[in-house]
Amino acid sequence: MLSSLQAFYGVYDGHGGRAAVDFVSDHLGKNVVAAVLATTTEEALEAEPSSWSTTDAVSAAIRAAYLATDSELVKQGLRGGSCAATALVKDGDIYVANLGDCRAVMCRDGVATAVTSDHTAAREDERSRIESSGGYVSCGSNGVWRVQDCLAVSRAFGDADLKRWVISEPEIRRLPLTAGCEFLVLASDGLWNKVSNQEAVDAVSRSSAGRDSTGCCKELVDMARCRGSRDDITVMVVDLKRFMI
């Protein structure tokens, strides 16, 4: 927590063992909060900073925290990697960032909107980026595209042996929290491979009355499991109404 109207949330999904995801879950939030607080302090010392410069500075701080976390992870020599989707609520805005195929979906007036775009080798722009840097992307018999015949995600923390192509540069979106914003669903691909964005939002909307967010998350996990998901499933539901000023 940063303050009563500011908070940080994150969902992480590891591959190639637990070491990388455990490191990221322990360090990323701390790094983001520290970077944003430092940015806020610097802005406060400047005369009449514009809202645009402040917004750009917060996004830059989040980006720097992601890259710093990845650098720290790689230096540890740990195996594997981790995807992430995070949300920083600050001063009436929400900054959503992601690496890999963890996804953030916002419910606004009952309608689901994906506020992240999955970083997979199937994305044409990601394939172009990888190929232009000397790598290659292949599609196996199961229809899954992979970087260097190995990894399905094209951005992640860690994966040191693929770092030339599997980068840790996050995509970041800033959205104002307006009256129609209800909640945010952060989840790993174990959910999204079986449950659509709108289905997830509808399920939370139905079950939220008289039930806390933990119950809503459990229902989404059960839904994915019943549909055959055998992947790890991590789900978080963030009530956005509590941050309305």
mmCIF file of N, CA, C and O in Angstrom, residues 96-168:
data_model
loop_
_atom_site.group_PDB
_atom_site.id
_atom_site.type_symbol
_atom_site.label_atom_id
_atom_site.label_comp_id
_atom_site.label_asym_id
_atom_site.label_seq_id
_atom_site.Cartn_x
_atom_site.Cartn_y
_atom_site.Cartn_z
ATOM 1 N N VAL A 96 -1.504 0.038 -15.504
ATOM 2 C CA VAL A 96 -1.454 -1.417 -15.665
ATOM 3 C C VAL A 96 -0.269 -1.777 -16.550
ATOM 4 O O VAL A 96 -0.091 -1.202 -17.630
ATOM 5 N N ALA A 97 0.549 -2.710 -16.079
ATOM 6 C CA ALA A 97 1.738 -3.136 -16.827
ATOM 7 C C ALA A 97 1.757 -4.655 -16.927
ATOM 8 O O ALA A 97 1.189 -5.346 -16.070
ATOM 9 N N ASN A 98 2.407 -5.173 -17.957
ATOM 10 C CA ASN A 98 2.464 -6.637 -18.084
ATOM 11 C C ASN A 98 3.685 -7.098 -18.865
ATOM 12 O O ASN A 98 4.256 -6.363 -19.672
ATOM 13 N N LEU A 99 4.056 -8.341 -18.571
ATOM 14 C CA LEU A 99 5.034 -9.104 -19.337
ATOM 15 C C LEU A 99 4.466 -10.495 -19.533
ATOM 16 O O LEU A 99 4.011 -11.124 -18.571
ATOM 17 N N GLY A 100 4.490 -10.998 -20.757
ATOM 18 C CA GLY A 100 4.030 -12.360 -21.000
ATOM 19 C C GLY A 100 2.524 -12.463 -21.137
ATOM 20 O O GLY A 100 1.865 -11.541 -21.623
ATOM 21 N N ASP A 101 1.965 -13.593 -20.702
ATOM 22 C CA ASP A 101 0.553 -13.847 -20.946
ATOM 23 C C ASP A 101 -0.330 -13.779 -19.701
ATOM 24 O O ASP A 101 -1.462 -14.274 -19.722
ATOM 25 N N CYS A 102 0.154 -13.187 -18.606
ATOM 26 C CA CYS A 102 -0.760 -12.775 -17.548
ATOM 27 C C CYS A 102 -1.552 -11.586 -18.090
ATOM 28 O O CYS A 102 -1.004 -10.755 -18.813
ATOM 29 N N ARG A 103 -2.824 -11.494 -17.725
ATOM 30 C CA ARG A 103 -3.692 -10.484 -18.336
ATOM 31 C C ARG A 103 -4.481 -9.721 -17.291
ATOM 32 O O ARG A 103 -4.838 -10.272 -16.243
ATOM 33 N N ALA A 104 -4.762 -8.459 -17.597
ATOM 34 C CA ALA A 104 -5.615 -7.622 -16.753
ATOM 35 C C ALA A 104 -6.852 -7.234 -17.544
ATOM 36 O O ALA A 104 -6.745 -6.745 -18.675
ATOM 37 N N VAL A 105 -8.020 -7.470 -16.955
ATOM 38 C CA VAL A 105 -9.298 -7.164 -17.596
ATOM 39 C C VAL A 105 -10.109 -6.275 -16.665
ATOM 40 O O VAL A 105 -10.319 -6.617 -15.496
ATOM 41 N N MET A 106 -10.569 -5.138 -17.180
ATOM 42 C CA MET A 106 -11.359 -4.214 -16.374
ATOM 43 C C MET A 106 -12.839 -4.368 -16.677
ATOM 44 O O MET A 106 -13.227 -4.563 -17.841
ATOM 45 N N CYS A 107 -13.650 -4.287 -15.622
ATOM 46 C CA CYS A 107 -15.100 -4.245 -15.784
ATOM 47 C C CYS A 107 -15.529 -2.790 -15.667
ATOM 48 O O CYS A 107 -15.337 -2.153 -14.635
ATOM 49 N N ARG A 108 -16.100 -2.274 -16.751
ATOM 50 C CA ARG A 108 -16.611 -0.904 -16.761
ATOM 51 C C ARG A 108 -18.072 -0.963 -17.188
ATOM 52 O O ARG A 108 -18.389 -1.335 -18.308
ATOM 53 N N ASP A 109 -18.966 -0.622 -16.262
ATOM 54 C CA ASP A 109 -20.409 -0.691 -16.518
ATOM 55 C C ASP A 109 -20.819 -2.074 -17.023
ATOM 56 O O ASP A 109 -21.647 -2.210 -17.929
ATOM 57 N N GLY A 110 -20.216 -3.107 -16.447
ATOM 58 C CA GLY A 110 -20.571 -4.480 -16.785
ATOM 59 C C GLY A 110 -19.908 -5.038 -18.013
ATOM 60 O O GLY A 110 -20.088 -6.217 -18.342
ATOM 61 N N VAL A 111 -19.126 -4.234 -18.709
ATOM 62 C CA VAL A 111 -18.477 -4.666 -19.954
ATOM 63 C C VAL A 111 -16.997 -4.932 -19.691
ATOM 64 O O VAL A 111 -16.301 -4.120 -19.068
ATOM 65 N N ALA A 112 -16.505 -6.063 -20.180
ATOM 66 C CA ALA A 112 -15.102 -6.446 -19.998
ATOM 67 C C ALA A 112 -14.230 -5.796 -21.063
ATOM 68 O O ALA A 112 -14.554 -5.819 -22.249
ATOM 69 N N THR A 113 -13.116 -5.223 -20.615
ATOM 70 C CA THR A 113 -12.130 -4.643 -21.525
ATOM 71 C C THR A 113 -10.742 -5.101 -21.102
ATOM 72 O O THR A 113 -10.323 -4.851 -19.967
ATOM 73 N N ALA A 114 -10.050 -5.782 -22.011
ATOM 74 C CA ALA A 114 -8.668 -6.178 -21.719
ATOM 75 C C ALA A 114 -7.801 -4.934 -21.757
ATOM 76 O O ALA A 114 -7.790 -4.198 -22.752
ATOM 77 N N VAL A 115 -7.079 -4.677 -20.679
ATOM 78 C CA VAL A 115 -6.213 -3.495 -20.628
ATOM 79 C C VAL A 115 -4.741 -3.864 -20.789
ATOM 80 O O VAL A 115 -3.864 -3.015 -20.666
ATOM 81 N N THR A 116 -4.488 -5.138 -21.051
ATOM 82 C CA THR A 116 -3.154 -5.594 -21.431
ATOM 83 C C THR A 116 -3.268 -6.410 -22.712
ATOM 84 O O THR A 116 -4.354 -6.879 -23.062
ATOM 85 N N SER A 117 -2.164 -6.571 -23.403
ATOM 86 C CA SER A 117 -2.106 -7.406 -24.593
ATOM 87 C C SER A 117 -1.069 -8.492 -24.353
ATOM 88 O O SER A 117 0.086 -8.187 -24.014
ATOM 89 N N ASP A 118 -1.462 -9.750 -24.482
ATOM 90 C CA ASP A 118 -0.563 -10.866 -24.198
ATOM 91 C C ASP A 118 0.679 -10.805 -25.077
ATOM 92 O O ASP A 118 0.590 -10.581 -26.294
ATOM 93 N N HIS A 119 1.826 -11.019 -24.453
ATOM 94 C CA HIS A 119 3.082 -11.083 -25.192
ATOM 95 C C HIS A 119 3.370 -12.544 -25.538
ATOM 96 O O HIS A 119 3.946 -13.278 -24.737
ATOM 97 N N THR A 120 2.948 -12.951 -26.695
ATOM 98 C CA THR A 120 3.194 -14.322 -27.142
ATOM 99 C C THR A 120 3.904 -14.288 -28.484
ATOM 100 O O THR A 120 3.883 -13.278 -29.206
ATOM 101 N N ALA A 121 4.514 -15.423 -28.813
ATOM 102 C CA ALA A 121 5.211 -15.527 -30.094
ATOM 103 C C ALA A 121 4.239 -15.526 -31.265
ATOM 104 O O ALA A 121 4.669 -15.409 -32.425
ATOM 105 N N ALA A 122 2.939 -15.636 -30.989
ATOM 106 C CA ALA A 122 1.939 -15.607 -32.057
ATOM 107 C C ALA A 122 1.654 -14.185 -32.528
ATOM 108 O O ALA A 122 1.098 -13.995 -33.612
ATOM 109 N N ARG A 123 2.010 -13.173 -31.721
ATOM 110 C CA ARG A 123 1.780 -11.791 -32.118
ATOM 111 C C ARG A 123 2.713 -11.404 -33.255
ATOM 112 O O ARG A 123 3.929 -11.594 -33.168
ATOM 113 N N GLU A 124 2.143 -10.835 -34.314
ATOM 114 C CA GLU A 124 2.955 -10.507 -35.495
ATOM 115 C C GLU A 124 4.049 -9.503 -35.163
ATOM 116 O O GLU A 124 5.189 -9.636 -35.641
ATOM 117 N N ASP A 125 3.727 -8.493 -34.336
ATOM 118 C CA ASP A 125 4.747 -7.498 -34.015
ATOM 119 C C ASP A 125 5.867 -8.092 -33.165
ATOM 120 O O ASP A 125 7.037 -7.710 -33.304
ATOM 121 N N GLU A 126 5.516 -9.051 -32.309
ATOM 122 C CA GLU A 126 6.541 -9.705 -31.497
ATOM 123 C C GLU A 126 7.419 -10.618 -32.361
ATOM 124 O O GLU A 126 8.631 -10.671 -32.181
ATOM 125 N N ARG A 127 6.802 -11.330 -33.301
ATOM 126 C CA ARG A 127 7.595 -12.164 -34.215
ATOM 127 C C ARG A 127 8.571 -11.304 -35.012
ATOM 128 O O ARG A 127 9.741 -11.657 -35.184
ATOM 129 N N SER A 128 8.083 -10.163 -35.484
ATOM 130 C CA SER A 128 8.937 -9.268 -36.269
ATOM 131 C C SER A 128 10.105 -8.759 -35.418
ATOM 132 O O SER A 128 11.251 -8.702 -35.899
ATOM 133 N N ARG A 129 9.829 -8.399 -34.169
ATOM 134 C CA ARG A 129 10.890 -7.919 -33.287
ATOM 135 C C ARG A 129 11.949 -8.992 -33.061
ATOM 136 O O ARG A 129 13.160 -8.719 -33.119
ATOM 137 N N ILE A 130 11.502 -10.209 -32.809
ATOM 138 C CA ILE A 130 12.422 -11.318 -32.536
ATOM 139 C C ILE A 130 13.262 -11.645 -33.761
ATOM 140 O O ILE A 130 14.489 -11.820 -33.677
ATOM 141 N N GLU A 131 12.621 -11.711 -34.914
ATOM 142 C CA GLU A 131 13.339 -12.057 -36.144
ATOM 143 C C GLU A 131 14.321 -10.966 -36.550
ATOM 144 O O GLU A 131 15.417 -11.259 -37.052
ATOM 145 N N SER A 132 13.948 -9.707 -36.303
ATOM 146 C CA SER A 132 14.849 -8.611 -36.669
ATOM 147 C C SER A 132 16.092 -8.565 -35.779
ATOM 148 O O SER A 132 17.107 -7.957 -36.152
ATOM 149 N N SER A 133 16.012 -9.230 -34.602
ATOM 150 C CA SER A 133 17.170 -9.267 -33.707
ATOM 151 C C SER A 133 17.929 -10.582 -33.813
ATOM 152 O O SER A 133 18.744 -10.906 -32.942
ATOM 153 N N GLY A 134 17.642 -11.346 -34.867
ATOM 154 C CA GLY A 134 18.417 -12.545 -35.139
ATOM 155 C C GLY A 134 17.841 -13.836 -34.603
ATOM 156 O O GLY A 134 18.456 -14.897 -34.739
ATOM 157 N N GLY A 135 16.651 -13.780 -33.999
ATOM 158 C CA GLY A 135 16.015 -14.984 -33.487
ATOM 159 C C GLY A 135 15.028 -15.562 -34.487
ATOM 160 O O GLY A 135 14.892 -15.072 -35.608
ATOM 161 N N TYR A 136 14.344 -16.608 -34.069
ATOM 162 C CA TYR A 136 13.308 -17.172 -34.936
ATOM 163 C C TYR A 136 12.142 -17.666 -34.089
ATOM 164 O O TYR A 136 12.263 -17.920 -32.895
ATOM 165 N N VAL A 137 10.997 -17.754 -34.735
ATOM 166 C CA VAL A 137 9.761 -18.199 -34.094
ATOM 167 C C VAL A 137 9.192 -19.330 -34.937
ATOM 168 O O VAL A 137 9.145 -19.240 -36.165
ATOM 169 N N SER A 138 8.779 -20.407 -34.274
ATOM 170 C CA SER A 138 8.244 -21.561 -34.992
ATOM 171 C C SER A 138 6.895 -21.960 -34.421
ATOM 172 O O SER A 138 6.595 -21.695 -33.259
ATOM 173 N N CYS A 139 6.083 -22.596 -35.257
ATOM 174 C CA CYS A 139 4.763 -23.066 -34.834
ATOM 175 C C CYS A 139 4.754 -24.582 -34.868
ATOM 176 O O CYS A 139 4.976 -25.191 -35.918
ATOM 177 N N GLY A 140 4.507 -25.203 -33.715
ATOM 178 C CA GLY A 140 4.512 -26.653 -33.631
ATOM 179 C C GLY A 140 3.216 -27.284 -34.099
ATOM 180 O O GLY A 140 2.270 -26.593 -34.489
ATOM 181 N N SER A 141 3.159 -28.600 -34.045
ATOM 182 C CA SER A 141 1.983 -29.327 -34.515
ATOM 183 C C SER A 141 0.741 -29.028 -33.676
ATOM 184 O O SER A 141 -0.384 -29.210 -34.134
ATOM 185 N N ASN A 142 0.949 -28.547 -32.438
ATOM 186 C CA ASN A 142 -0.190 -28.207 -31.586
ATOM 187 C C ASN A 142 -0.682 -26.782 -31.802
ATOM 188 O O ASN A 142 -1.583 -26.312 -31.108
ATOM 189 N N GLY A 143 -0.069 -26.075 -32.753
ATOM 190 C CA GLY A 143 -0.498 -24.720 -33.080
ATOM 191 C C GLY A 143 0.065 -23.643 -32.186
ATOM 192 O O GLY A 143 -0.326 -22.475 -32.301
ATOM 193 N N VAL A 144 0.989 -23.997 -31.301
ATOM 194 C CA VAL A 144 1.578 -23.025 -30.387
ATOM 195 C C VAL A 144 2.878 -22.478 -30.981
ATOM 196 O O VAL A 144 3.776 -23.237 -31.329
ATOM 197 N N TRP A 145 2.950 -21.142 -31.079
ATOM 198 C CA TRP A 145 4.161 -20.495 -31.560
ATOM 199 C C TRP A 145 5.153 -20.371 -30.421
ATOM 200 O O TRP A 145 4.783 -20.041 -29.295
ATOM 201 N N ARG A 146 6.443 -20.607 -30.711
ATOM 202 C CA ARG A 146 7.467 -20.563 -29.672
ATOM 203 C C ARG A 146 8.712 -19.820 -30.158
ATOM 204 O O ARG A 146 9.080 -19.910 -31.337
ATOM 205 N N VAL A 147 9.339 -19.122 -29.224
ATOM 206 C CA VAL A 147 10.599 -18.434 -29.500
ATOM 207 C C VAL A 147 11.734 -19.447 -29.434
ATOM 208 O O VAL A 147 11.874 -20.172 -28.452
ATOM 209 N N GLN A 148 12.521 -19.520 -30.495
ATOM 210 C CA GLN A 148 13.652 -20.450 -30.572
ATOM 211 C C GLN A 148 13.211 -21.896 -30.283
ATOM 212 O O GLN A 148 13.930 -22.656 -29.642
ATOM 213 N N ASP A 149 12.001 -22.256 -30.734
ATOM 214 C CA ASP A 149 11.450 -23.600 -30.507
ATOM 215 C C ASP A 149 11.314 -23.933 -29.027
ATOM 216 O O ASP A 149 11.278 -25.114 -28.659
ATOM 217 N N CYS A 150 11.234 -22.929 -28.176
ATOM 218 C CA CYS A 150 11.339 -23.187 -26.743
ATOM 219 C C CYS A 150 10.203 -22.581 -25.936
ATOM 220 O O CYS A 150 9.486 -23.299 -25.232
ATOM 221 N N LEU A 151 10.006 -21.257 -26.017
ATOM 222 C CA LEU A 151 9.136 -20.558 -25.083
ATOM 223 C C LEU A 151 7.985 -19.886 -25.812
ATOM 224 O O LEU A 151 8.186 -19.196 -26.821
ATOM 225 N N ALA A 152 6.753 -20.066 -25.290
ATOM 226 C CA ALA A 152 5.572 -19.514 -25.955
ATOM 227 C C ALA A 152 5.405 -18.021 -25.711
ATOM 228 O O ALA A 152 4.785 -17.327 -26.515
ATOM 229 N N VAL A 153 5.933 -17.506 -24.596
ATOM 230 C CA VAL A 153 5.831 -16.063 -24.337
ATOM 231 C C VAL A 153 7.054 -15.357 -24.900
ATOM 232 O O VAL A 153 8.154 -15.911 -24.942
ATOM 233 N N SER A 154 6.841 -14.131 -25.343
ATOM 234 C CA SER A 154 7.918 -13.385 -25.992
ATOM 235 C C SER A 154 8.513 -12.299 -25.097
ATOM 236 O O SER A 154 9.495 -11.665 -25.472
ATOM 237 N N ARG A 155 7.911 -12.084 -23.918
ATOM 238 C CA ARG A 155 8.467 -11.154 -22.929
ATOM 239 C C ARG A 155 8.282 -11.778 -21.550
ATOM 240 O O ARG A 155 7.226 -12.356 -21.264
ATOM 241 N N ALA A 156 9.291 -11.648 -20.720
ATOM 242 C CA ALA A 156 9.222 -12.240 -19.387
ATOM 243 C C ALA A 156 10.401 -11.757 -18.564
ATOM 244 O O ALA A 156 11.402 -11.266 -19.091
ATOM 245 N N PHE A 157 10.287 -11.919 -17.254
ATOM 246 C CA PHE A 157 11.430 -11.778 -16.364
ATOM 247 C C PHE A 157 12.276 -13.048 -16.473
ATOM 248 O O PHE A 157 11.741 -14.159 -16.617
ATOM 249 N N GLY A 158 13.597 -12.895 -16.389
ATOM 250 C CA GLY A 158 14.466 -14.070 -16.380
ATOM 251 C C GLY A 158 14.715 -14.628 -17.766
ATOM 252 O O GLY A 158 14.903 -13.889 -18.721
ATOM 253 N N ASP A 159 14.712 -15.973 -17.855
ATOM 254 C CA ASP A 159 15.011 -16.664 -19.120
ATOM 255 C C ASP A 159 16.307 -16.121 -19.717
ATOM 256 O O ASP A 159 16.359 -15.696 -20.877
ATOM 257 N N ALA A 160 17.370 -16.153 -18.905
ATOM 258 C CA ALA A 160 18.634 -15.519 -19.271
ATOM 259 C C ALA A 160 19.196 -16.032 -20.591
ATOM 260 O O ALA A 160 19.783 -15.257 -21.362
ATOM 261 N N ASP A 161 19.007 -17.312 -20.876
ATOM 262 C CA ASP A 161 19.565 -17.869 -22.100
ATOM 263 C C ASP A 161 18.811 -17.404 -23.348
ATOM 264 O O ASP A 161 19.306 -17.565 -24.469
ATOM 265 N N LEU A 162 17.638 -16.803 -23.161
ATOM 266 C CA LEU A 162 16.851 -16.288 -24.284
ATOM 267 C C LEU A 162 16.717 -14.771 -24.229
ATOM 268 O O LEU A 162 15.924 -14.192 -24.969
ATOM 269 N N LYS A 163 17.480 -14.121 -23.343
ATOM 270 C CA LYS A 163 17.254 -12.708 -23.054
ATOM 271 C C LYS A 163 17.397 -11.809 -24.269
ATOM 272 O O LYS A 163 16.788 -10.736 -24.328
ATOM 273 N N ARG A 164 18.173 -12.228 -25.253
ATOM 274 C CA ARG A 164 18.317 -11.401 -26.455
ATOM 275 C C ARG A 164 16.976 -11.206 -27.149
ATOM 276 O O ARG A 164 16.750 -10.179 -27.811
ATOM 277 N N TRP A 165 16.062 -12.182 -27.003
ATOM 278 C CA TRP A 165 14.765 -12.122 -27.702
ATOM 279 C C TRP A 165 13.583 -12.010 -26.739
ATOM 280 O O TRP A 165 12.606 -11.359 -27.041
ATOM 281 N N VAL A 166 13.679 -12.667 -25.591
ATOM 282 C CA VAL A 166 12.602 -12.616 -24.600
ATOM 283 C C VAL A 166 12.925 -11.476 -23.640
ATOM 284 O O VAL A 166 13.626 -11.656 -22.641
ATOM 285 N N ILE A 167 12.427 -10.301 -23.955
ATOM 286 C CA ILE A 167 12.820 -9.092 -23.251
ATOM 287 C C ILE A 167 11.930 -8.836 -22.029
ATOM 288 O O ILE A 167 10.873 -9.446 -21.870
ATOM 289 N N SER A 168 12.374 -7.915 -21.184
ATOM 290 C CA SER A 168 11.621 -7.580 -19.963
ATOM 291 C C SER A 168 11.043 -6.175 -20.036
ATOM 292 O O SER A 168 10.726 -5.572 -19.013
#
